[in-house]
PDB file of C-alpha atoms in Angstrom:
ATOM      1  CA  MET A   1     -37.116  -9.765 -13.065  1.00  0.00           C
ATOM      2  CA  MET A   2     -33.803 -11.610 -13.116  1.00  0.00           C
ATOM      3  CA  THR A   3     -33.405 -14.770 -11.054  1.00  0.00           C
ATOM      4  CA  CYS A   4     -30.272 -15.394  -9.015  1.00  0.00           C
ATOM      5  CA  PRO A   5     -27.733 -17.478 -10.960  1.00  0.00           C
ATOM      6  CA  VAL A   6     -26.560 -19.070  -7.697  1.00  0.00           C
ATOM      7  CA  CYS A   7     -29.687 -19.953  -5.705  1.00  0.00           C
ATOM      8  CA  GLY A   8     -32.497 -19.394  -8.243  1.00  0.00           C
ATOM      9  CA  HIS A   9     -34.342 -16.871  -6.048  1.00  0.00           C
ATOM     10  CA  SER A  10     -36.226 -14.184  -7.994  1.00  0.00           C
ATOM     11  CA  GLY A  11     -35.503 -11.301  -5.612  1.00  0.00           C
ATOM     12  CA  MET A  12     -32.649  -9.549  -7.439  1.00  0.00           C
ATOM     13  CA  VAL A  13     -32.216  -5.876  -6.548  1.00  0.00           C
ATOM     14  CA  ASP A  14     -30.090  -3.125  -8.105  1.00  0.00           C
ATOM     15  CA  LYS A  15     -27.212  -2.028  -5.872  1.00  0.00           C
ATOM     16  CA  VAL A  16     -24.119   0.154  -6.056  1.00  0.00           C
ATOM     17  CA  LEU A  17     -21.286  -1.296  -3.976  1.00  0.00           C
ATOM     18  CA  ASP A  18     -17.568  -1.029  -3.388  1.00  0.00           C
ATOM     19  CA  GLU A  19     -15.669  -4.201  -4.305  1.00  0.00           C
ATOM     20  CA  THR A  20     -12.221  -5.036  -2.949  1.00  0.00           C
ATOM     21  CA  LEU A  21      -9.916  -7.256  -4.981  1.00  0.00           C
ATOM     22  CA  ALA A  22      -7.015  -9.026  -3.289  1.00  0.00           C
ATOM     23  CA  TYR A  23      -4.143 -10.973  -4.826  1.00  0.00           C
ATOM     24  CA  GLY A  24      -0.669 -11.868  -3.607  1.00  0.00           C
ATOM     25  CA  GLY A  25      -0.843  -9.659  -0.530  1.00  0.00           C
ATOM     26  CA  GLN A  26      -1.985  -6.604  -2.519  1.00  0.00           C
ATOM     27  CA  SER A  27      -5.502  -5.172  -2.576  1.00  0.00           C
ATOM     28  CA  LEU A  28      -7.471  -2.656  -4.581  1.00  0.00           C
ATOM     29  CA  THR A  29     -10.949  -1.220  -3.963  1.00  0.00           C
ATOM     30  CA  LEU A  30     -13.263  -0.394  -6.855  1.00  0.00           C
ATOM     31  CA  HIS A  31     -15.915   2.182  -5.947  1.00  0.00           C
ATOM     32  CA  ALA A  32     -19.478   2.533  -7.258  1.00  0.00           C
ATOM     33  CA  MET A  33     -19.724  -0.909  -8.832  1.00  0.00           C
ATOM     34  CA  ARG A  34     -23.255  -1.450 -10.156  1.00  0.00           C
ATOM     35  CA  GLY A  35     -25.119  -4.712 -10.452  1.00  0.00           C
ATOM     36  CA  GLN A  36     -28.070  -6.849  -9.450  1.00  0.00           C
ATOM     37  CA  PHE A  37     -27.800  -8.756  -6.196  1.00  0.00           C
ATOM     38  CA  CYS A  38     -29.916 -11.503  -4.678  1.00  0.00           C
ATOM     39  CA  SER A  39     -31.968 -10.528  -1.632  1.00  0.00           C
ATOM     40  CA  HIS A  40     -31.817 -14.162  -0.482  1.00  0.00           C
ATOM     41  CA  CYS A  41     -28.165 -15.285  -0.782  1.00  0.00           C
ATOM     42  CA  GLY A  42     -26.419 -11.958  -1.456  1.00  0.00           C
ATOM     43  CA  LYS A  43     -24.638 -13.086  -4.622  1.00  0.00           C
ATOM     44  CA  GLY A  44     -24.807 -10.839  -7.635  1.00  0.00           C
ATOM     45  CA  VAL A  45     -24.009  -9.995 -11.230  1.00  0.00           C
ATOM     46  CA  TRP A  46     -22.161  -6.802 -12.211  1.00  0.00           C
ATOM     47  CA  ASP A  47     -23.495  -4.687 -15.049  1.00  0.00           C
ATOM     48  CA  GLU A  48     -21.421  -4.545 -18.256  1.00  0.00           C
ATOM     49  CA  GLU A  49     -19.400  -1.428 -17.333  1.00  0.00           C
ATOM     50  CA  SER A  50     -18.671  -2.624 -13.787  1.00  0.00           C
ATOM     51  CA  TYR A  51     -17.658  -6.053 -15.081  1.00  0.00           C
ATOM     52  CA  ARG A  52     -15.230  -4.390 -17.533  1.00  0.00           C
ATOM     53  CA  ARG A  53     -13.763  -2.274 -14.713  1.00  0.00           C
ATOM     54  CA  TYR A  54     -13.471  -5.360 -12.495  1.00  0.00           C
ATOM     55  CA  THR A  55     -11.656  -7.495 -15.087  1.00  0.00           C
ATOM     56  CA  GLU A  56      -9.282  -4.667 -16.056  1.00  0.00           C
ATOM     57  CA  ALA A  57      -8.451  -3.999 -12.398  1.00  0.00           C
ATOM     58  CA  GLN A  58      -7.991  -7.720 -11.730  1.00  0.00           C
ATOM     59  CA  GLU A  59      -5.603  -8.109 -14.675  1.00  0.00           C
ATOM     60  CA  GLY A  60      -3.681  -5.014 -13.557  1.00  0.00           C
ATOM     61  CA  LEU A  61      -3.393  -6.285  -9.990  1.00  0.00           C
ATOM     62  CA  ILE A  62      -2.058  -9.643 -11.184  1.00  0.00           C
ATOM     63  CA  ARG A  63       0.480  -7.870 -13.428  1.00  0.00           C
ATOM     64  CA  THR A  64       1.537  -5.702 -10.483  1.00  0.00           C
ATOM     65  CA  VAL A  65       2.135  -8.733  -8.258  1.00  0.00           C
ATOM     66  CA  LYS A  66       3.669 -11.056 -10.859  1.00  0.00           C
ATOM     67  CA  GLY A  67       5.474  -8.435 -12.913  1.00  0.00           C
ATOM     68  CA  ASP A  68       5.749  -8.365 -16.681  1.00  0.00           C
ATOM     69  CA  VAL A  69       6.488 -12.006 -17.514  1.00  0.00           C
ATOM     70  CA  GLY A  70       6.737 -11.260 -21.240  1.00  0.00           C
ATOM     71  CA  ALA A  71       9.457  -8.666 -20.653  1.00  0.00           C
ATOM     72  CA  ASP A  72      11.348 -11.123 -18.436  1.00  0.00           C
ATOM     73  CA  ILE A  73      11.218 -13.849 -21.106  1.00  0.00           C
ATOM     74  CA  ARG A  74      12.333 -11.390 -23.796  1.00  0.00           C
ATOM     75  CA  ARG A  75      15.249 -10.165 -21.635  1.00  0.00           C
ATOM     76  CA  ILE A  76      16.443 -13.712 -20.877  1.00  0.00           C
ATOM     77  CA  ARG A  77      16.033 -14.801 -24.516  1.00  0.00           C
ATOM     78  CA  LYS A  78      18.109 -11.867 -25.738  1.00  0.00           C
ATOM     79  CA  LYS A  79      20.763 -12.486 -23.070  1.00  0.00           C
ATOM     80  CA  LEU A  80      21.068 -16.051 -24.391  1.00  0.00           C
ATOM     81  CA  ASN A  81      21.225 -14.715 -27.981  1.00  0.00           C
ATOM     82  CA  LEU A  82      18.229 -16.803 -29.054  1.00  0.00           C
ATOM     83  CA  THR A  83      15.540 -15.917 -31.562  1.00  0.00           C
ATOM     84  CA  GLN A  84      11.896 -16.475 -30.687  1.00  0.00           C
ATOM     85  CA  ALA A  85      11.848 -19.529 -32.974  1.00  0.00           C
ATOM     86  CA  GLU A  86      14.983 -20.993 -31.353  1.00  0.00           C
ATOM     87  CA  LEU A  87      13.551 -20.556 -27.854  1.00  0.00           C
ATOM     88  CA  ALA A  88      10.270 -22.134 -28.969  1.00  0.00           C
ATOM     89  CA  SER A  89      12.196 -25.101 -30.385  1.00  0.00           C
ATOM     90  CA  LEU A  90      14.081 -25.577 -27.094  1.00  0.00           C
ATOM     91  CA  PHE A  91      10.784 -25.672 -25.197  1.00  0.00           C
ATOM     92  CA  GLY A  92       9.115 -27.900 -27.778  1.00  0.00           C
ATOM     93  CA  VAL A  93       6.341 -25.427 -28.555  1.00  0.00           C
ATOM     94  CA  GLY A  94       5.145 -23.734 -31.739  1.00  0.00           C
ATOM     95  CA  LYS A  95       7.285 -21.146 -33.522  1.00  0.00           C
ATOM     96  CA  ILE A  96       5.090 -18.220 -32.509  1.00  0.00           C
ATOM     97  CA  ALA A  97       4.718 -19.187 -28.830  1.00  0.00           C
ATOM     98  CA  PHE A  98       7.094 -16.424 -27.728  1.00  0.00           C
ATOM     99  CA  SER A  99       6.023 -13.791 -30.235  1.00  0.00           C
ATOM    100  CA  ARG A 100       3.605 -11.976 -27.911  1.00  0.00           C
TER     101      ARG A 100
END
């Protein structure tokens, strides 16, 4: 039986829960998230599939709130008629810093 990574208690139980993510005034609820949760402190660990869903949703929520920063940089760079290497030089970073 798995022990709790937070409190060390050995009473981890399988549960299926809904998890709500919130960022920048936006929220998103993920349904049927599976994992093992501590019967003592309530903290838990998602299974592999639920963890993948959580991280993908989290990244998507951040992109939704912040927008596509890469597209903004590309648009500004092109408006200034700069290559990626020229922009990198202006910022004092490596030549491929703006290639992604």
